[in-house]
Amino acid sequence: ASTTKLITAIAFLKQVEAGSARFDDQLGLYPSGFQLQQLINQSNNISWDLLNDYVGSDARQKLARDLGLTSYNMAKNEISPQDMARLLDKLGQGKLLNQEHTELLLAYMQNTNEERFITSVVPDSVNAYHKTGLYNDVAHDAAIIDNGRQPFILVIFSDGNGTQDFNTRAKTFRSVTKLALDAFDK
């Protein structure tokens, strides 16, 4: 689902850092910088299509390969929870982008269009950055949770087996998140 939009965003930001892309390049009706914000913060599929075309499939696939994300399947829009955790870990440690772009991407991963899963139970005193993905009966959330002492990655992928009852699954996500927060708070 939409968690893989992070790969597009990182590939775009790497191109900005290399000088082959700019935030003010026009993509559709808006500049690419606006499309990036919409891609991550609002999970906008039009922005995703535009940025995917702009960045190119080779750049996305190369990024995944270089990061060892062996499960990433661009054609099927799939990635394993383990590879998503690897991606978030590298992002959170500042190993993917320069500091400015890392901070920008993390900022877009807060106060998003979908806050009912992992982040809904994270205390206000804890920084949480996440990307959700909802598609048909699939609900995913992948987060960096930073309590200021011991940051951790929490990735929860779920399959509704034909049902789209996201609110019931959100309760399960919240329960798992509370357990993780308790475990890492000790």
mmCIF file of C-alpha atoms in Angstrom:
data_model
loop_
_atom_site.group_PDB
_atom_site.id
_atom_site.type_symbol
_atom_site.label_atom_id
_atom_site.label_comp_id
_atom_site.label_asym_id
_atom_site.label_seq_id
_atom_site.Cartn_x
_atom_site.Cartn_y
_atom_site.Cartn_z
ATOM 1 C CA ALA A 1 0.000 0.000 0.000
ATOM 2 C CA SER A 2 1.046 3.646 0.285
ATOM 3 C CA THR A 3 3.946 3.043 2.655
ATOM 4 C CA THR A 4 6.143 2.635 -0.437
ATOM 5 C CA LYS A 5 5.529 6.286 -1.255
ATOM 6 C CA LEU A 6 8.504 6.868 1.050
ATOM 7 C CA ILE A 7 10.767 5.277 -1.577
ATOM 8 C CA THR A 8 9.547 7.754 -4.187
ATOM 9 C CA ALA A 9 10.026 10.647 -1.759
ATOM 10 C CA ILE A 10 13.557 9.599 -0.822
ATOM 11 C CA ALA A 11 14.523 9.032 -4.465
ATOM 12 C CA PHE A 12 13.229 12.516 -5.312
ATOM 13 C CA LEU A 13 15.108 14.127 -2.417
ATOM 14 C CA LYS A 14 18.306 12.318 -3.432
ATOM 15 C CA GLN A 15 17.905 13.822 -6.908
ATOM 16 C CA VAL A 16 17.445 17.271 -5.348
ATOM 17 C CA GLU A 17 20.643 16.749 -3.364
ATOM 18 C CA ALA A 18 22.460 15.673 -6.544
ATOM 19 C CA GLY A 19 21.227 18.772 -8.384
ATOM 20 C CA SER A 20 19.207 16.879 -10.992
ATOM 21 C CA ALA A 21 15.833 17.938 -9.523
ATOM 22 C CA ARG A 22 14.499 21.075 -7.851
ATOM 23 C CA PHE A 23 11.619 21.827 -5.502
ATOM 24 C CA ASP A 24 10.272 24.462 -7.885
ATOM 25 C CA ASP A 25 10.131 22.217 -10.968
ATOM 26 C CA GLN A 26 6.543 22.178 -12.184
ATOM 27 C CA LEU A 27 4.733 18.825 -11.868
ATOM 28 C CA GLY A 28 1.152 19.017 -12.985
ATOM 29 C CA LEU A 29 -0.449 22.148 -11.573
ATOM 30 C CA TYR A 30 2.020 22.583 -8.709
ATOM 31 C CA PRO A 31 5.755 22.615 -7.999
ATOM 32 C CA SER A 32 7.467 19.346 -7.137
ATOM 33 C CA GLY A 33 8.050 20.497 -3.541
ATOM 34 C CA PHE A 34 4.300 20.814 -3.031
ATOM 35 C CA GLN A 35 3.755 17.431 -4.691
ATOM 36 C CA LEU A 36 6.275 15.890 -2.256
ATOM 37 C CA GLN A 37 4.383 17.273 0.726
ATOM 38 C CA GLN A 38 1.088 15.989 -0.690
ATOM 39 C CA LEU A 39 2.635 12.598 -1.448
ATOM 40 C CA ILE A 40 3.711 11.939 2.139
ATOM 41 C CA ASN A 41 1.446 14.043 4.334
ATOM 42 C CA GLN A 42 -1.809 13.499 2.454
ATOM 43 C CA SER A 43 -0.891 10.260 0.630
ATOM 44 C CA ASN A 44 -2.045 11.879 -2.604
ATOM 45 C CA ASN A 45 -2.026 9.395 -5.488
ATOM 46 C CA ILE A 46 -1.899 12.088 -8.192
ATOM 47 C CA SER A 47 1.245 13.488 -6.578
ATOM 48 C CA TRP A 48 2.607 9.943 -6.414
ATOM 49 C CA ASP A 49 2.033 9.362 -10.132
ATOM 50 C CA LEU A 50 3.655 12.690 -11.010
ATOM 51 C CA LEU A 51 6.678 12.134 -8.764
ATOM 52 C CA ASN A 52 7.057 8.508 -9.897
ATOM 53 C CA ASP A 53 7.226 9.707 -13.508
ATOM 54 C CA TYR A 54 9.577 12.561 -12.581
ATOM 55 C CA VAL A 55 11.970 10.410 -10.543
ATOM 56 C CA GLY A 56 11.750 7.414 -12.870
ATOM 57 C CA SER A 57 11.391 3.741 -12.149
ATOM 58 C CA ASP A 58 15.131 3.088 -12.496
ATOM 59 C CA ALA A 59 15.928 5.516 -9.665
ATOM 60 C CA ARG A 60 13.331 3.965 -7.354
ATOM 61 C CA GLN A 61 14.469 0.431 -8.088
ATOM 62 C CA LYS A 62 18.144 1.391 -7.704
ATOM 63 C CA LEU A 63 17.447 3.059 -4.364
ATOM 64 C CA ALA A 64 15.680 -0.054 -3.078
ATOM 65 C CA ARG A 65 18.465 -2.303 -4.356
ATOM 66 C CA ASP A 66 21.214 -0.095 -2.888
ATOM 67 C CA LEU A 67 19.463 -0.147 0.488
ATOM 68 C CA GLY A 68 19.068 -3.929 0.415
ATOM 69 C CA LEU A 69 15.277 -3.760 0.245
ATOM 70 C CA THR A 70 14.998 -7.080 -1.554
ATOM 71 C CA SER A 71 11.239 -7.431 -1.097
ATOM 72 C CA TYR A 72 10.374 -4.154 -2.826
ATOM 73 C CA ASN A 73 8.270 -4.878 -5.893
ATOM 74 C CA MET A 74 7.610 -1.656 -7.728
ATOM 75 C CA ALA A 75 5.136 -3.179 -10.187
ATOM 76 C CA LYS A 76 2.966 -4.646 -7.419
ATOM 77 C CA ASN A 77 3.624 -1.814 -4.960
ATOM 78 C CA GLU A 78 4.787 -4.271 -2.298
ATOM 79 C CA ILE A 79 7.413 -4.275 0.419
ATOM 80 C CA SER A 80 7.868 -6.485 3.465
ATOM 81 C CA PRO A 81 7.506 -5.114 6.993
ATOM 82 C CA GLN A 82 11.171 -5.978 7.575
ATOM 83 C CA ASP A 83 12.321 -3.909 4.599
ATOM 84 C CA MET A 84 10.054 -1.034 5.609
ATOM 85 C CA ALA A 85 11.658 -1.152 9.065
ATOM 86 C CA ARG A 86 15.121 -1.056 7.452
ATOM 87 C CA LEU A 87 14.127 1.976 5.404
ATOM 88 C CA LEU A 88 12.728 3.840 8.419
ATOM 89 C CA ASP A 89 15.749 2.942 10.533
ATOM 90 C CA LYS A 90 18.129 4.432 7.962
ATOM 91 C CA LEU A 91 15.905 7.493 7.558
ATOM 92 C CA GLY A 92 15.666 8.044 11.303
ATOM 93 C CA GLN A 93 19.423 7.748 11.723
ATOM 94 C CA GLY A 94 20.023 10.304 8.975
ATOM 95 C CA LYS A 95 21.772 7.787 6.716
ATOM 96 C CA LEU A 96 19.685 8.416 3.579
ATOM 97 C CA LEU A 97 19.509 12.180 3.115
ATOM 98 C CA ASN A 98 21.220 15.294 4.356
ATOM 99 C CA GLN A 99 19.945 16.758 7.630
ATOM 100 C CA GLU A 100 17.733 19.379 5.987
ATOM 101 C CA HIS A 101 15.939 16.865 3.782
ATOM 102 C CA THR A 102 15.697 14.269 6.544
ATOM 103 C CA GLU A 103 14.000 16.844 8.756
ATOM 104 C CA LEU A 104 11.698 17.925 5.924
ATOM 105 C CA LEU A 105 10.569 14.368 5.192
ATOM 106 C CA LEU A 106 10.069 13.593 8.880
ATOM 107 C CA ALA A 107 7.996 16.769 9.264
ATOM 108 C CA TYR A 108 5.732 15.608 6.427
ATOM 109 C CA MET A 109 5.321 12.301 8.289
ATOM 110 C CA GLN A 110 3.533 14.061 11.164
ATOM 111 C CA ASN A 111 -0.079 15.236 11.430
ATOM 112 C CA THR A 112 -0.981 13.298 8.311
ATOM 113 C CA ASN A 113 -4.313 12.548 6.691
ATOM 114 C CA GLU A 114 -4.471 9.251 8.626
ATOM 115 C CA GLU A 115 -3.815 9.296 12.378
ATOM 116 C CA ARG A 116 -6.040 6.502 13.745
ATOM 117 C CA PHE A 117 -3.469 3.707 13.834
ATOM 118 C CA ILE A 118 -0.027 3.826 15.516
ATOM 119 C CA THR A 119 0.262 7.541 16.210
ATOM 120 C CA SER A 120 -3.158 7.906 17.837
ATOM 121 C CA VAL A 121 -1.825 6.506 21.142
ATOM 122 C CA VAL A 122 1.662 8.001 21.105
ATOM 123 C CA PRO A 123 1.911 10.625 23.892
ATOM 124 C CA ASP A 124 2.339 14.250 22.822
ATOM 125 C CA SER A 125 5.732 14.288 24.558
ATOM 126 C CA VAL A 126 7.018 11.636 22.123
ATOM 127 C CA ASN A 127 7.889 12.403 18.491
ATOM 128 C CA ALA A 128 6.299 10.029 16.020
ATOM 129 C CA TYR A 129 6.819 10.010 12.260
ATOM 130 C CA HIS A 130 4.829 7.598 10.148
ATOM 131 C CA LYS A 131 3.383 6.582 6.814
ATOM 132 C CA THR A 132 0.151 4.645 6.496
ATOM 133 C CA GLY A 133 -1.142 2.621 3.620
ATOM 134 C CA LEU A 134 -4.762 1.651 3.045
ATOM 135 C CA TYR A 135 -5.799 -0.288 -0.026
ATOM 136 C CA ASN A 136 -8.778 -2.586 -0.457
ATOM 137 C CA ASP A 137 -8.612 -4.723 2.703
ATOM 138 C CA VAL A 138 -4.981 -3.907 3.550
ATOM 139 C CA ALA A 139 -4.055 -1.486 6.355
ATOM 140 C CA HIS A 140 -0.418 -0.717 7.140
ATOM 141 C CA ASP A 141 1.357 1.779 9.354
ATOM 142 C CA ALA A 142 5.112 2.212 9.681
ATOM 143 C CA ALA A 143 6.550 4.579 12.268
ATOM 144 C CA ILE A 144 9.654 5.975 13.875
ATOM 145 C CA ILE A 145 8.877 6.620 17.539
ATOM 146 C CA ASP A 146 11.381 8.784 19.379
ATOM 147 C CA ASN A 147 10.959 9.267 23.114
ATOM 148 C CA GLY A 148 14.193 11.254 23.256
ATOM 149 C CA ARG A 149 16.121 8.389 24.834
ATOM 150 C CA GLN A 150 15.606 5.270 22.805
ATOM 151 C CA PRO A 151 13.992 5.706 19.375
ATOM 152 C CA PHE A 152 12.469 2.623 17.823
ATOM 153 C CA ILE A 153 10.756 1.510 14.649
ATOM 154 C CA LEU A 154 7.280 -0.002 14.704
ATOM 155 C CA VAL A 155 5.835 -1.487 11.520
ATOM 156 C CA ILE A 156 2.416 -3.126 11.502
ATOM 157 C CA PHE A 157 1.038 -4.556 8.273
ATOM 158 C CA SER A 158 -2.390 -6.186 8.212
ATOM 159 C CA ASP A 159 -4.581 -8.028 5.756
ATOM 160 C CA GLY A 160 -8.332 -7.908 6.298
ATOM 161 C CA ASN A 161 -8.893 -11.143 4.387
ATOM 162 C CA GLY A 162 -11.667 -9.542 2.385
ATOM 163 C CA THR A 163 -13.000 -7.064 4.953
ATOM 164 C CA GLN A 164 -12.302 -3.355 5.069
ATOM 165 C CA ASP A 165 -13.087 -2.873 8.757
ATOM 166 C CA PHE A 166 -10.183 -0.484 9.331
ATOM 167 C CA ASN A 167 -11.583 0.837 12.622
ATOM 168 C CA THR A 168 -11.472 -2.601 14.246
ATOM 169 C CA ARG A 169 -7.934 -3.118 13.019
ATOM 170 C CA ALA A 170 -7.011 0.352 14.253
ATOM 171 C CA LYS A 171 -7.839 -0.863 17.771
ATOM 172 C CA THR A 172 -5.372 -3.719 17.324
ATOM 173 C CA PHE A 173 -2.715 -1.325 16.001
ATOM 174 C CA ARG A 174 -3.251 0.878 19.057
ATOM 175 C CA SER A 175 -2.956 -2.091 21.438
ATOM 176 C CA VAL A 176 0.305 -3.234 19.845
ATOM 177 C CA THR A 177 1.638 0.319 19.924
ATOM 178 C CA LYS A 178 0.853 0.671 23.637
ATOM 179 C CA LEU A 179 2.735 -2.564 24.346
ATOM 180 C CA ALA A 180 5.720 -1.343 22.326
ATOM 181 C CA LEU A 181 5.704 2.030 24.078
ATOM 182 C CA ASP A 182 5.617 0.317 27.479
ATOM 183 C CA ALA A 183 8.470 -1.999 26.523
ATOM 184 C CA PHE A 184 10.704 0.808 25.283
ATOM 185 C CA ASP A 185 9.844 3.131 28.166
ATOM 186 C CA LYS A 186 11.576 0.854 30.666
#
